[in-house]
Coordinates of C-alpha atoms in Angstrom, one line a residue:
M178 CA 94.2 -37.4 19.3
S179 CA 92.3 -40.6 19.2
G180 CA 88.6 -40.1 18.6
L181 CA 89.2 -36.8 16.7
L182 CA 87.0 -35.9 13.7
V183 CA 88.7 -33.5 11.3
V184 CA 86.3 -31.9 8.8
T185 CA 87.6 -30.3 5.6
A186 CA 85.7 -28.7 2.7
V187 CA 87.4 -30.5 -0.3
P188 CA 89.3 -33.8 -0.8
A189 CA 92.6 -32.0 -1.5
E190 CA 92.6 -30.6 2.0
A191 CA 91.7 -34.0 3.5
D192 CA 94.5 -35.7 1.5
A193 CA 97.0 -33.1 2.7
I194 CA 96.1 -33.7 6.3
R195 CA 96.1 -37.5 6.0
A196 CA 99.6 -37.3 4.5
G197 CA 100.9 -35.8 7.8
L198 CA 98.9 -37.7 10.4
T199 CA 100.7 -40.2 12.6
D200 CA 97.5 -41.5 14.4
P201 CA 95.3 -43.8 12.3
A202 CA 92.5 -43.3 14.8
V203 CA 92.0 -39.7 13.5
T204 CA 89.1 -39.5 11.0
V205 CA 89.4 -36.9 8.2
A206 CA 86.2 -36.2 6.2
P207 CA 85.8 -33.8 3.3
V208 CA 82.2 -32.6 3.4
G209 CA 81.7 -29.7 0.9
V210 CA 82.1 -26.0 0.7
G211 CA 80.1 -23.5 2.9
P212 CA 78.8 -23.4 6.5
A213 CA 75.4 -25.1 5.8
V214 CA 76.8 -28.3 4.2
A215 CA 79.7 -28.4 6.7
G216 CA 77.3 -28.1 9.6
A217 CA 74.8 -30.6 8.3
A218 CA 77.5 -33.1 7.3
T219 CA 79.4 -32.8 10.6
A220 CA 76.2 -33.3 12.6
R221 CA 75.4 -36.4 10.6
L222 CA 78.9 -37.8 11.1
L223 CA 78.7 -37.2 14.9
A224 CA 75.2 -38.8 15.1
L225 CA 76.3 -41.9 13.2
A226 CA 79.4 -42.4 15.3
E227 CA 77.4 -42.0 18.5
A228 CA 74.7 -44.5 17.3
A229 CA 77.4 -47.0 16.4
G230 CA 78.8 -46.7 19.9
R231 CA 82.1 -45.0 18.8
P232 CA 81.5 -41.4 19.5
Y233 CA 84.0 -38.8 18.6
R234 CA 85.8 -36.9 21.4
A235 CA 86.5 -33.6 19.6
V236 CA 86.0 -31.9 16.3
V237 CA 88.4 -29.8 14.2
S238 CA 87.5 -27.7 11.1
A239 CA 90.7 -27.6 9.0
G240 CA 91.7 -26.4 5.5
V241 CA 93.0 -23.5 3.6
A242 CA 92.0 -19.9 4.1
G243 CA 92.5 -16.3 3.1
G244 CA 94.6 -14.3 5.6
F245 CA 94.5 -10.7 6.5
A246 CA 97.8 -9.5 4.9
E247 CA 99.0 -7.5 7.9
R248 CA 98.3 -10.3 10.4
V249 CA 99.4 -13.5 8.8
A250 CA 101.7 -14.4 5.8
V251 CA 100.7 -16.6 2.9
G252 CA 101.8 -20.1 3.7
G253 CA 101.3 -19.4 7.4
T254 CA 99.3 -21.5 9.9
V255 CA 96.3 -20.1 11.8
L256 CA 94.6 -21.4 15.0
A257 CA 91.2 -19.9 15.7
T258 CA 90.3 -18.5 19.2
A259 CA 86.8 -18.4 17.9
S260 CA 84.9 -19.1 14.7
I261 CA 82.7 -16.2 13.7
A262 CA 79.8 -16.1 11.2
A263 CA 81.0 -12.8 9.8
D264 CA 78.0 -12.1 7.5
L265 CA 75.2 -13.5 9.7
G266 CA 73.0 -10.5 10.5
A267 CA 71.4 -7.5 8.9
E268 CA 72.3 -4.4 6.9
S269 CA 71.3 -1.0 8.2
P270 CA 71.9 2.6 7.2
D271 CA 74.5 2.7 9.9
G272 CA 76.3 -0.5 8.7
F273 CA 76.2 -4.2 9.4
I274 CA 74.4 -5.5 12.5
P275 CA 75.5 -8.9 13.8
I276 CA 72.8 -11.4 14.6
D277 CA 73.7 -11.1 18.3
A278 CA 72.6 -7.5 18.3
L279 CA 69.3 -7.9 16.6
G280 CA 67.3 -8.8 19.8
M281 CA 66.6 -12.4 18.8
P282 CA 65.5 -14.9 21.5
P283 CA 68.3 -16.8 23.3
A284 CA 69.8 -19.4 20.9
L285 CA 70.4 -23.1 21.3
L286 CA 73.9 -24.2 22.1
G287 CA 76.3 -22.9 19.4
G288 CA 73.9 -20.1 18.5
G289 CA 74.8 -16.5 17.9
S290 CA 77.5 -15.4 15.6
T291 CA 80.5 -16.6 17.6
V292 CA 81.6 -20.0 18.8
P293 CA 84.8 -20.0 20.9
A294 CA 87.4 -22.7 20.5
D295 CA 87.6 -25.2 23.3
P296 CA 90.4 -23.8 25.6
D297 CA 92.1 -27.1 26.3
L298 CA 92.0 -28.3 22.6
L299 CA 93.3 -24.9 21.5
A300 CA 96.1 -25.0 24.1
A301 CA 97.2 -28.4 22.9
L302 CA 97.3 -27.2 19.3
R303 CA 99.2 -24.1 20.2
A304 CA 101.8 -26.2 22.1
A305 CA 102.2 -28.4 19.0
L306 CA 102.2 -25.4 16.6
P307 CA 104.1 -22.6 18.5
E308 CA 104.6 -20.5 15.4
A309 CA 101.0 -20.5 14.4
T310 CA 99.1 -17.1 14.3
V311 CA 96.3 -17.2 16.8
G312 CA 93.1 -15.2 16.6
P313 CA 89.4 -15.2 15.4
V314 CA 88.7 -16.9 12.1
L315 CA 85.8 -15.5 10.1
T316 CA 83.3 -17.8 8.3
V317 CA 81.8 -16.2 5.2
N318 CA 79.3 -17.3 2.6
T319 CA 80.9 -15.1 -0.1
V320 CA 84.7 -14.9 -0.2
T321 CA 85.9 -11.3 0.2
G322 CA 87.2 -10.0 -3.2
T323 CA 87.6 -6.2 -3.2
A324 CA 89.7 -3.7 -1.3
A325 CA 86.6 -2.0 0.0
S326 CA 85.0 -5.1 1.4
T327 CA 88.3 -6.2 2.9
A328 CA 88.6 -2.8 4.7
A329 CA 85.1 -3.0 5.9
L330 CA 85.6 -6.6 7.2
S331 CA 88.8 -5.6 8.9
R332 CA 87.2 -2.7 10.6
R333 CA 84.3 -4.8 11.8
Y334 CA 86.6 -7.6 13.1
P335 CA 89.9 -5.9 13.9
D336 CA 91.4 -9.0 15.7
A337 CA 90.4 -11.5 13.0
V338 CA 93.4 -13.2 11.3
A339 CA 91.7 -15.2 8.4
E340 CA 88.5 -16.0 6.6
A341 CA 87.2 -19.4 5.4
M342 CA 83.8 -20.8 4.6
E343 CA 83.1 -23.8 6.9
G344 CA 84.4 -23.2 10.5
Y345 CA 81.3 -21.7 12.0
G346 CA 79.0 -24.5 10.6
V347 CA 81.3 -27.2 12.0
A348 CA 81.6 -25.3 15.3
V349 CA 77.8 -25.2 15.7
A350 CA 77.5 -28.9 15.0
A351 CA 80.2 -29.7 17.6
A352 CA 78.5 -27.4 20.2
Q353 CA 75.1 -29.0 19.6
A354 CA 76.8 -32.4 20.3
G355 CA 78.6 -31.1 23.4
L356 CA 82.0 -31.7 21.9
P357 CA 85.2 -29.6 22.1
F358 CA 85.9 -27.7 18.8
A359 CA 88.9 -26.0 17.2
E360 CA 89.7 -24.6 13.8
L361 CA 93.1 -24.9 12.0
R362 CA 93.8 -23.1 8.7
T363 CA 96.8 -22.5 6.5
V364 CA 96.8 -19.4 4.3
S365 CA 96.8 -19.7 0.5
N366 CA 96.2 -16.0 -0.3
P367 CA 95.8 -12.6 1.2
I368 CA 92.2 -11.4 1.6
G369 CA 91.5 -8.7 -0.9
P370 CA 91.0 -8.2 -4.7
R371 CA 90.4 -11.6 -6.2
D372 CA 93.5 -12.8 -8.1
R373 CA 93.6 -16.5 -8.5
G374 CA 97.0 -16.3 -10.2
A375 CA 98.5 -15.1 -6.9
W376 CA 97.1 -17.9 -4.8
R377 CA 99.6 -20.3 -3.4
M378 CA 97.4 -23.4 -3.0
R379 CA 100.3 -25.8 -3.2
E380 CA 102.2 -24.1 -0.4
A381 CA 99.0 -23.9 1.8
L382 CA 98.3 -27.6 1.3
A383 CA 102.0 -28.4 2.1
A384 CA 101.6 -26.4 5.3
L385 CA 98.5 -28.4 6.2
T386 CA 100.6 -31.6 5.9
E387 CA 103.3 -30.0 8.1
A388 CA 100.6 -29.0 10.7
A389 CA 98.8 -32.4 10.6
P390 CA 101.0 -34.1 13.3
A391 CA 99.5 -31.7 15.8
L392 CA 96.2 -33.5 15.3
S393 CA 97.7 -36.9 16.0

């Protein structure tokens, strides 16, 4: 996909994707962890490319993620139907209230807690990765690490398949620039009680390399 910008959090993810790419015109950039730095860095990269007369045509947030155990296996590949800011909102005695339900004024492009994936870009990725699990991917500022918080998150977003920390930020930057967006993740661990020893980072990075030709 010439003119594609692929944004990852860390260099290991970027290296894994580059290892599988077949199109040298795809740009892969590691920008840091979390939605704020991911959004700001993506916006800067898009603005610089446009100013140089070489604008990007689409943006993909890619990397490893935690997966909901009953919905996607460790080592599996995920394509997001939407990127959701899962903890953007307010607490209340009745539970979490998403930002969309707080009566805020209408937001700019890419505002609210959900940014849908571009239908055409998602369709192209699904065709190239037919075995990928497809569903909403949550963006969180704090990775879920207990059974109780996992259960609460699963109840709040029953269709979500994975959680990561950058997709929503990248999605908002793409929306602000008027560009198609998608999110591709591979699963290194089940969401739940934090157990670094059970993470399969090597397998997830290898799966990124295997999925990377879909971005070419």
